[in-house]
Short mmCIF file of C-alpha atoms and ligand atoms in Angstrom, two decimals:
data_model
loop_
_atom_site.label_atom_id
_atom_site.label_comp_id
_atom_site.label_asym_id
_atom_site.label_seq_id
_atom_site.Cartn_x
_atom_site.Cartn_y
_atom_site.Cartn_z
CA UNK A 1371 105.61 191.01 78.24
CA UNK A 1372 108.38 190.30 80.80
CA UNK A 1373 109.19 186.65 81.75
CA UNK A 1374 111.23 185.27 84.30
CA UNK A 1375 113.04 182.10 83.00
CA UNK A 1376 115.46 179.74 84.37
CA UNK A 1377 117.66 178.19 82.73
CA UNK A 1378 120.02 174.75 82.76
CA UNK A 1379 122.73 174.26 80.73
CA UNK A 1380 123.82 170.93 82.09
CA UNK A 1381 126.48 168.76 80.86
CA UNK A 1382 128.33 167.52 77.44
CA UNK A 1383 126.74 169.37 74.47
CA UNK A 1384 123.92 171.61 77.06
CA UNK A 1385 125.77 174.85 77.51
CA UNK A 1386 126.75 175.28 73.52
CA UNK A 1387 123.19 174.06 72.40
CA UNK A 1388 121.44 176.23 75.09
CA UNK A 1389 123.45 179.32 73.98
CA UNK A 1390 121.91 179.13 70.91
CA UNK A 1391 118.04 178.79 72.39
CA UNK A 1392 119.02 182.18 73.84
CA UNK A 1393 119.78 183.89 70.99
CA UNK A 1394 116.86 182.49 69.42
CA UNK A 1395 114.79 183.95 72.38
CA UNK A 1396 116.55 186.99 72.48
CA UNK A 1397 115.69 187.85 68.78
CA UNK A 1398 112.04 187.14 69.12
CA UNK A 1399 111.80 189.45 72.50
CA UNK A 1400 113.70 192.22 70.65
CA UNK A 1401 111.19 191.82 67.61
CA UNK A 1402 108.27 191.34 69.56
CA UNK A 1403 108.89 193.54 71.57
CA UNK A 1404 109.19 191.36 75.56
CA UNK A 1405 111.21 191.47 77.82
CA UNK A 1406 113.07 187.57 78.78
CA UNK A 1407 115.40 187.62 82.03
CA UNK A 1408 117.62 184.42 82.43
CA UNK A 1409 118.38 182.74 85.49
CA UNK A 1410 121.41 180.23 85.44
CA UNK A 1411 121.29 177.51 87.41
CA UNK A 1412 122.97 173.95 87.72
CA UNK A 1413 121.64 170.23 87.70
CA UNK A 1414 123.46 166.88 86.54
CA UNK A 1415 126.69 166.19 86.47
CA UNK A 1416 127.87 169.87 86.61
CA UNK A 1417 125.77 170.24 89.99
CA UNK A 1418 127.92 167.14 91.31
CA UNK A 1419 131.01 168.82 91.19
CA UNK A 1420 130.09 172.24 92.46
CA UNK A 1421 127.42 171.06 95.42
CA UNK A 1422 127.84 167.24 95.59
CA UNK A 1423 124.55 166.07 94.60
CA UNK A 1424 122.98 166.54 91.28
CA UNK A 1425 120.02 168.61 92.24
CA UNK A 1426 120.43 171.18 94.70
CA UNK A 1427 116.76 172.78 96.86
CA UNK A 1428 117.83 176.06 95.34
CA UNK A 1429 118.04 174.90 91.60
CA UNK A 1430 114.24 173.30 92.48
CA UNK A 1431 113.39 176.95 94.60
CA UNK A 1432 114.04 179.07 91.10
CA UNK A 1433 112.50 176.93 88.92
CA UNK A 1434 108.92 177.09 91.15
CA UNK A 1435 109.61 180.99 91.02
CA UNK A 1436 110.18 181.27 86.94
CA UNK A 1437 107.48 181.26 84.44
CA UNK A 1438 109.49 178.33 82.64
CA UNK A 1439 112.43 176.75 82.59
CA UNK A 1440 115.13 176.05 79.21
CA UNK A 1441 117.16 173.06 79.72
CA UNK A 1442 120.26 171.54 77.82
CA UNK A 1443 121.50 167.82 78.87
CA UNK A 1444 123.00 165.92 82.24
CA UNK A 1445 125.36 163.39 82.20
CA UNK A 1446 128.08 162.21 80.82
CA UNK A 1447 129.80 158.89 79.79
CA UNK A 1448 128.82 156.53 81.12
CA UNK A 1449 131.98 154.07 81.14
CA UNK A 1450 134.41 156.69 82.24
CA UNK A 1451 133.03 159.45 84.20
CA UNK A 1452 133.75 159.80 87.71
CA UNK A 1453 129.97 160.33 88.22
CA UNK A 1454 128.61 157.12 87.50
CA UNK A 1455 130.67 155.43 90.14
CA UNK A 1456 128.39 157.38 93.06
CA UNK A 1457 125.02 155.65 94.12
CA UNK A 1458 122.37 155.99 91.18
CA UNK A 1459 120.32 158.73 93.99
CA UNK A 1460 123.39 160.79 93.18
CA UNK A 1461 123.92 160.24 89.50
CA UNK A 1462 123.61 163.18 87.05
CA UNK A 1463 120.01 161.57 86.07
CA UNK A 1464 118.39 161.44 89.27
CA UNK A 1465 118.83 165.33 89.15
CA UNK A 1466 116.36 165.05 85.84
CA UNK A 1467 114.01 162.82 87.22
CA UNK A 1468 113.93 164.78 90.53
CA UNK A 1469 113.46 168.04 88.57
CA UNK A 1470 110.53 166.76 87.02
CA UNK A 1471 109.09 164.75 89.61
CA UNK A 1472 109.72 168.34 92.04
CA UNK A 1473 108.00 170.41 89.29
CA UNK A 1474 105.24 167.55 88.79
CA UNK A 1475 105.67 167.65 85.09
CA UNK A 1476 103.66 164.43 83.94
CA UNK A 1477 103.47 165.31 80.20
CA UNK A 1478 106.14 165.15 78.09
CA UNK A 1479 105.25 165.85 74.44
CA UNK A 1480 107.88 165.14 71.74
CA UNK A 1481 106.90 166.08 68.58
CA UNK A 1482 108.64 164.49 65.69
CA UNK A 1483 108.29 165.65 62.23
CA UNK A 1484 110.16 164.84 59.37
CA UNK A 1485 111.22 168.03 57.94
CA UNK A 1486 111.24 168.18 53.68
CA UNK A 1487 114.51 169.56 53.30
CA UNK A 1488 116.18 166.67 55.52
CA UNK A 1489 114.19 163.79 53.75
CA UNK A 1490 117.44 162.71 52.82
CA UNK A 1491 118.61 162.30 56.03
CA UNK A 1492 116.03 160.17 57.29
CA UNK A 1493 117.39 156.66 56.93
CA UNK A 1494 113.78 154.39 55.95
CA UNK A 1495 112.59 153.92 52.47
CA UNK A 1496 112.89 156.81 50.34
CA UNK A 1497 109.05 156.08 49.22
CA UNK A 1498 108.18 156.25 52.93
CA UNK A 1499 110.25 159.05 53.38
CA UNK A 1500 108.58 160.93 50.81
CA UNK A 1501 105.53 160.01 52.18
CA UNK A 1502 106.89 162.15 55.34
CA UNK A 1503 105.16 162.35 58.80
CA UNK A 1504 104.25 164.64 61.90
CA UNK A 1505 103.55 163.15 65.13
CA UNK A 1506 103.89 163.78 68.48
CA UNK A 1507 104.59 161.70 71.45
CA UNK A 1508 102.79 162.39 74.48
CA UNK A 1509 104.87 160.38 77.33
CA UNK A 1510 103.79 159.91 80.60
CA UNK A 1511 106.81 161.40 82.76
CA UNK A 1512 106.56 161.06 86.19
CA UNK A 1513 105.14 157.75 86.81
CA UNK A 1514 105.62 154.23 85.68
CA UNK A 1515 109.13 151.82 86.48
CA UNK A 1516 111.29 155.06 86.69
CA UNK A 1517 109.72 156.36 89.71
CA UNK A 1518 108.21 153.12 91.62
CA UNK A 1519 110.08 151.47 94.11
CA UNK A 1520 113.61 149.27 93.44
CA UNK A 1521 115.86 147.37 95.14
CA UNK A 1522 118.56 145.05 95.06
CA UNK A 1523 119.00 142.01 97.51
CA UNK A 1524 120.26 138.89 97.96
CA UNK A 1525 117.59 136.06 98.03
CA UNK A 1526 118.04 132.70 98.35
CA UNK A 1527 121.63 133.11 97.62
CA UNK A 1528 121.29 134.93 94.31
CA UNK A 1529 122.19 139.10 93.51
CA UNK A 1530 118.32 139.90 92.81
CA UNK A 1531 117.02 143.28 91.34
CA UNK A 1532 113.15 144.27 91.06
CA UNK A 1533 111.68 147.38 89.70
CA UNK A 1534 108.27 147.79 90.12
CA UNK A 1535 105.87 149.13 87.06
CA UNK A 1536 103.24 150.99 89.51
CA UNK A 1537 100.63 153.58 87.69
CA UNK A 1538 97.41 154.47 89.42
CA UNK A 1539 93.99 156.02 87.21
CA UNK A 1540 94.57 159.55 88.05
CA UNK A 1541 97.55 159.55 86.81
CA UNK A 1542 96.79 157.74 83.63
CA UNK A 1543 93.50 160.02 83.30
CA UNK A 1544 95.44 163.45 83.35
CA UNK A 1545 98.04 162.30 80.45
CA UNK A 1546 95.29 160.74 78.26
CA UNK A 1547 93.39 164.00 78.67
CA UNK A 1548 96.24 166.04 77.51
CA UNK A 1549 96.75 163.61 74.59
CA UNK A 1550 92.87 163.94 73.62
CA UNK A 1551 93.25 167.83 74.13
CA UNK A 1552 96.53 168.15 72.12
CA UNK A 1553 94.94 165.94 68.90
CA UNK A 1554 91.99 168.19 69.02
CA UNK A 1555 94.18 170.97 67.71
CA UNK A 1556 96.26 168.51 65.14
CA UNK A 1557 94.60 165.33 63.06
CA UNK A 1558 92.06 164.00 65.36
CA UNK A 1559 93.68 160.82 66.29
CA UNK A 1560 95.48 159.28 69.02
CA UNK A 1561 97.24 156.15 69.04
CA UNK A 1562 97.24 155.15 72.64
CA UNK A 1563 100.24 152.59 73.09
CA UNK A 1564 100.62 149.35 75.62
CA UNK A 1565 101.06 145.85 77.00
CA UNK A 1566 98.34 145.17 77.55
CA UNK A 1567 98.49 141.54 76.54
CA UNK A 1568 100.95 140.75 79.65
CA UNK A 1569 100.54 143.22 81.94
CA UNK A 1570 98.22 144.51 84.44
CA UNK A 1571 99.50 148.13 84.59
CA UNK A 1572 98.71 148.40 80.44
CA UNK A 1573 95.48 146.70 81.26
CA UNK A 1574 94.34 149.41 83.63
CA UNK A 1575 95.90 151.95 81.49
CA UNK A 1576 93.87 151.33 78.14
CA UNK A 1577 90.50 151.03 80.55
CA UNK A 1578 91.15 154.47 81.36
CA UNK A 1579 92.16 155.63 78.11
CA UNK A 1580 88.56 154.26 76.76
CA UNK A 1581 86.73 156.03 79.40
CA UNK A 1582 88.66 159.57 78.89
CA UNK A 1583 88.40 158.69 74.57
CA UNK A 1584 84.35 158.57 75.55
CA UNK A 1585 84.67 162.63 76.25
CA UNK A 1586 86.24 163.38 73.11
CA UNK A 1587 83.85 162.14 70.37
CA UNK A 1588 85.80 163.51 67.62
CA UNK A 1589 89.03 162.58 68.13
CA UNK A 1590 89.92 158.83 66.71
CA UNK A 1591 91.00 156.25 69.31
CA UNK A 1592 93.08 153.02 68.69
CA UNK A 1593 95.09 151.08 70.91
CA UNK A 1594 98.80 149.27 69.76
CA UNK A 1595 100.84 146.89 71.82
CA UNK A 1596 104.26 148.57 72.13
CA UNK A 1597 106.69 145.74 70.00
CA UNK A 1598 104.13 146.90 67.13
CA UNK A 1599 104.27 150.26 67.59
CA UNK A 1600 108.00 149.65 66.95
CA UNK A 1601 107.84 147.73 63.83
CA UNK A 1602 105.03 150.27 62.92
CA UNK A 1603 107.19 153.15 63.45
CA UNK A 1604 109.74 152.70 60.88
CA UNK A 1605 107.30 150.50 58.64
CA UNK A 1606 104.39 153.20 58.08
CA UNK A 1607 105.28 156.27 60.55
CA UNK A 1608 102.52 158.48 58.76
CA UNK A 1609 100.05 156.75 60.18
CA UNK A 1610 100.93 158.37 63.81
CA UNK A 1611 99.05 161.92 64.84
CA UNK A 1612 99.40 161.57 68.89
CA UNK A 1613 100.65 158.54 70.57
CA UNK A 1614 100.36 158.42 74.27
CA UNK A 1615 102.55 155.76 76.48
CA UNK A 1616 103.53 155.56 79.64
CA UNK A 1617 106.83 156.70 80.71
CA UNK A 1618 109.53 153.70 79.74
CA UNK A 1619 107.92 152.84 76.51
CA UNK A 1620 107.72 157.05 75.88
CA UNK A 1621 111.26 157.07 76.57
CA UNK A 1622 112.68 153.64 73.78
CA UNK A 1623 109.75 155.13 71.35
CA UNK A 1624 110.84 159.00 71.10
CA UNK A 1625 114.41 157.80 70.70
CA UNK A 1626 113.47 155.65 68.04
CA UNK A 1627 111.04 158.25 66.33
CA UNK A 1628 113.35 160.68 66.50
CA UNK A 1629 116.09 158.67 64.68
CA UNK A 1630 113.55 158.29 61.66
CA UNK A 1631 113.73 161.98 61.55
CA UNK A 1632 117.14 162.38 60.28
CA UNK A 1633 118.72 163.23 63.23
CA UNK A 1634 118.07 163.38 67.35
CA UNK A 1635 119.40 166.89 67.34
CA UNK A 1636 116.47 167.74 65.85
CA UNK A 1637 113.76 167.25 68.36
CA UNK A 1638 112.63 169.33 71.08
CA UNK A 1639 110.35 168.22 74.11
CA UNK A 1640 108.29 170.24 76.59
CA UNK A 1641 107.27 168.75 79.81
CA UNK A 1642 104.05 170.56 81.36
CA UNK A 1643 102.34 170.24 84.99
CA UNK A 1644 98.26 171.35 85.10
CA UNK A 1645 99.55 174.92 84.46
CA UNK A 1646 101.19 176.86 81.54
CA UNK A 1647 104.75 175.91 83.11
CA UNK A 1648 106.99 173.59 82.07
CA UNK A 1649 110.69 172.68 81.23
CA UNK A 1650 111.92 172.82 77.58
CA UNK A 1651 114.99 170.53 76.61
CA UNK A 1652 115.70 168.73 73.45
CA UNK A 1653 114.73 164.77 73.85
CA UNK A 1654 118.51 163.71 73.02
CA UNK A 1655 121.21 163.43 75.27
CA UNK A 1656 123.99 165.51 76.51
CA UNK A 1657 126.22 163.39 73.39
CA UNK A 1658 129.73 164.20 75.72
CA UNK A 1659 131.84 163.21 72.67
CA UNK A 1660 131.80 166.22 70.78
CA UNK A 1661 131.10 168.31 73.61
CA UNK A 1662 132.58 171.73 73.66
CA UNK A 1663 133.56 171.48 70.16
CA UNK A 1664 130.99 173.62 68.91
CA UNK A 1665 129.87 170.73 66.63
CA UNK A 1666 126.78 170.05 68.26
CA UNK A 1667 122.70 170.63 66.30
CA UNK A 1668 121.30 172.88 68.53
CA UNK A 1669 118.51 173.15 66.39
CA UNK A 1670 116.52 170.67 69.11
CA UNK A 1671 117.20 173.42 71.69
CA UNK A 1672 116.11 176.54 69.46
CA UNK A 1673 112.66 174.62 69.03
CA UNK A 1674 112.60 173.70 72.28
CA UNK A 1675 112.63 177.11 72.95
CA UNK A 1676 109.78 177.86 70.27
CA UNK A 1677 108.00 175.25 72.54
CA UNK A 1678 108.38 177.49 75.52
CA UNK A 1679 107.43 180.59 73.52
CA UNK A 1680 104.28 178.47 72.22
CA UNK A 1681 103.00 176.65 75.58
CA UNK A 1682 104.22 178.34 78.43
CA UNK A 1683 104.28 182.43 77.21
CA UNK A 1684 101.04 181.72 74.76
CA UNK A 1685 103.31 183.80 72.22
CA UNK A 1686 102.59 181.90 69.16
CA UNK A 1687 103.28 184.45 66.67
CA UNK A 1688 106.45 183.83 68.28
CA UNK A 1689 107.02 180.63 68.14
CA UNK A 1690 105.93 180.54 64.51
CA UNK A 1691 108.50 183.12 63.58
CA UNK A 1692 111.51 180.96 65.36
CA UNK A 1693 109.99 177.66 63.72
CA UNK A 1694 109.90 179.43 60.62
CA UNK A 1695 113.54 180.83 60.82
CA UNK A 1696 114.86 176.96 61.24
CA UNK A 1697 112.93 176.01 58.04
CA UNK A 1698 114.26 178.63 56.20
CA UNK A 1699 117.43 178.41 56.99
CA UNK A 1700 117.32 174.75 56.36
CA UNK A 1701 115.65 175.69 53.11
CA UNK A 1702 119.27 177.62 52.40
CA UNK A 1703 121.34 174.76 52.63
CA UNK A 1704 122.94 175.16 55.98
CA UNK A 1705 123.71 172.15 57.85
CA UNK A 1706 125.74 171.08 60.94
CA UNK A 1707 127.70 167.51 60.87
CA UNK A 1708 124.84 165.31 62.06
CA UNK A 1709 122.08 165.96 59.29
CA UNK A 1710 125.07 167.42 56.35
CA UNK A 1711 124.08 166.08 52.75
CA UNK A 1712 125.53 166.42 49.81
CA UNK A 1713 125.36 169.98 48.16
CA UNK A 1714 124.77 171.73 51.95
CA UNK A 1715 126.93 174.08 53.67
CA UNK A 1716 128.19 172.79 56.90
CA UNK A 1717 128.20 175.18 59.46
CA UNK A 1718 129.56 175.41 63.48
CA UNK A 1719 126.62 175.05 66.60
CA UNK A 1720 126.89 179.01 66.62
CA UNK A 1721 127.21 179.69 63.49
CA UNK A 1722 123.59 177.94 62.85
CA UNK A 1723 122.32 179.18 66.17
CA UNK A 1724 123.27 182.91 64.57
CA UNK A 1725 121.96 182.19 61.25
CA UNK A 1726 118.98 181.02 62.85
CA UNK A 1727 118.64 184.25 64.52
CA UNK A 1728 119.20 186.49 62.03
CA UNK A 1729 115.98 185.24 60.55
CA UNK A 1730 113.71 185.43 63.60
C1 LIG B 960 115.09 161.23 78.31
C2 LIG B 960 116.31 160.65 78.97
C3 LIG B 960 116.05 160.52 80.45
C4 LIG B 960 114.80 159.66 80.63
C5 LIG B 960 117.22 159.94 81.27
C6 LIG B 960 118.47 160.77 81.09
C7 LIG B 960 116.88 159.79 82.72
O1 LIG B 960 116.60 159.42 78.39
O2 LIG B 960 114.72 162.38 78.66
O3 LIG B 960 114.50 160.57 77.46
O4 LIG B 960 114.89 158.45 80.54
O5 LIG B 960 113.74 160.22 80.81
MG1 LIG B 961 115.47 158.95 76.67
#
């Protein structure tokens, strides 16, 4: 098959990580047989300084016209980079939220597995460890306190800030039906995930959860107020098969998930629309202090990239193979800085991206 993808390198640790994802993808179209064209592009930070705004019409124009879309990371420090004295509309992250808001890419699935061979790395228990767990995080992405309207005034005299938490039903029906659709092909179970003791947007949401859950009979439905979903996260994590949240409790959840997993550079995220499209980007950050030092995991991007292969392409023989290639070369001992353990061989970002590929 030939496929038209775009792709976004970004900022910090994005263009070494992403290099890798390549590779990867090159290696599974030259044993597979397809036929992958790559267009570059910029958003973030890197946009800022070439165009003056962090997401150009053009960027959003080539996206539309690819049949998916490979991201790195935006942004940069926050304390000392030049770009987070602009206005927040022309921040590096107002490019991502832009992108995905353009693109209307609602669902953002993280999974988060705890691989065997890093059990060591993951810092709870070792009997929970052991135990291990596979879940994945279906976040609600284009909705929710990041997108509904802010300001900041004076009033009465005093600096005052308001966000506003604003989700109507459709657009808590569409992401519960791609959580009930998604456990249908893993364990059966969703843990949908509120507030629904406080407040009225988490009231509305687990009403509509109930009435999608009444559809889909055979998968297992049962609702958690976010502060115990994260005590229940690093108490008993095997207990999760999907959780579905809306966008800011998504966002503090995957982070903390994903830290039980040994290491953020680890974990890849796709975010999908009502079609097979979607961006591909691993759910950490663009982690500017050991940018371009070729230290970075971009083991997040390479199955980010099996994500791509997987949900966008329907290629799952080829996704499989570049899942499989991380595990075994995993399995061999190869490990870069963030997830290194006694015994391993510590290797560059390209050196495990080209290991990695090797195996595909
Ligand atoms: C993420 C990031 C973004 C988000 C930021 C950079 C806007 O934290 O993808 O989780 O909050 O969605
Ligand atoms: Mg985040």
């Amino acid at each position: 098959m030939e496929k038209k993808i775009a792709v976004i390198k970004g900022d910090g640790i994005g263009p070494e990580i992403v290099t890798e994802a390549m590779k990867a993808l090159d290696a599974a179209a030259k044993k597979f047989s397809h036929s992958f064209s790559y267009t570059q592009l910029l958003m973030g930070g890197c946009s800022i300084d070439a165009y003056g705004v962090p997401l150009t019409d053009e960027t959003i124009e080539v996206c539309k016209q690819s049949d998916a879309v490979l991201m790195g990371s935006i942004g940069g420090d926050t304390a000392t980079s030049p770009w987070y004295k602009l206005p927040a509309n022309l921040r590096p992250e107002a490019g991502l939220l832009g992108i995905r808001k353009a693109l209307g890419l609602f669902a953002n699935l993280r999974p988060c597995l705890l691989y065997p061979q890093l059990s060591s790395a993951c810092p709870l228990k070792k009997e929970i460890a052991d135990n291990g767990f596979d879940m994945l995080i279906m976040r609600e992405l284009t909705g929710g306190l990041y997108f509904g309207a802010r300001r900041t005034e004076t009033v009465d005299g005093l600096e005052t800030a308001v966000d506003t938490l604003i989700y109507n039903e459709n657009e808590i029906r569409r992401i519960a039906v791609k959580a009930f659709e998604v456990a249908r092909k893993r364990r059966h179970s969703v843990i949908s995930v509120d507030k629904a003791n406080v407040l009225d947007s988490s009231r509305l949401w687990r009403k509509i959860i109930n009435e999608v859950s009444a559809e889909y009979p055979d998968v297992e439905l049962k609702h958690m107020l976010v502060d115990n979903a994260a005590m229940q996260l690093v108490r008993d994590p095997a207990q999760f098969d999907v959780m579905v949240t809306e966008n800011m409790f998504g966002d503090i959840l995957s982070d903390e998930a994903s830290m039980i997993t040994g290491s953020i550079g680890m974990l890849p995220s796709a975010s999908l629309n009502e079609t097979k499209f979607g961006l591909y980007e691993p759910s950490g950050g663009s982690a500017p202090d050991i940018a371009g030092q070729d230290k970075a995991n971009p083991i997040a991007a390479i199955l980010s990239a099996a994500m791509l292969l997987r949900y966008s392409f329907d290629m799952t023989e080829e996704a499989d193979a570049v899942e499989n290639a991380v595990g075994k070369t995993l399995d061999e001992g190869y490990r870069t800085a963030d997830i290194m353990s006694e015994g391993c061989k510590r290797v560059s970002c390209s050196e495990i991206g080209t290991l990695i590929a090797e195996r595909i």
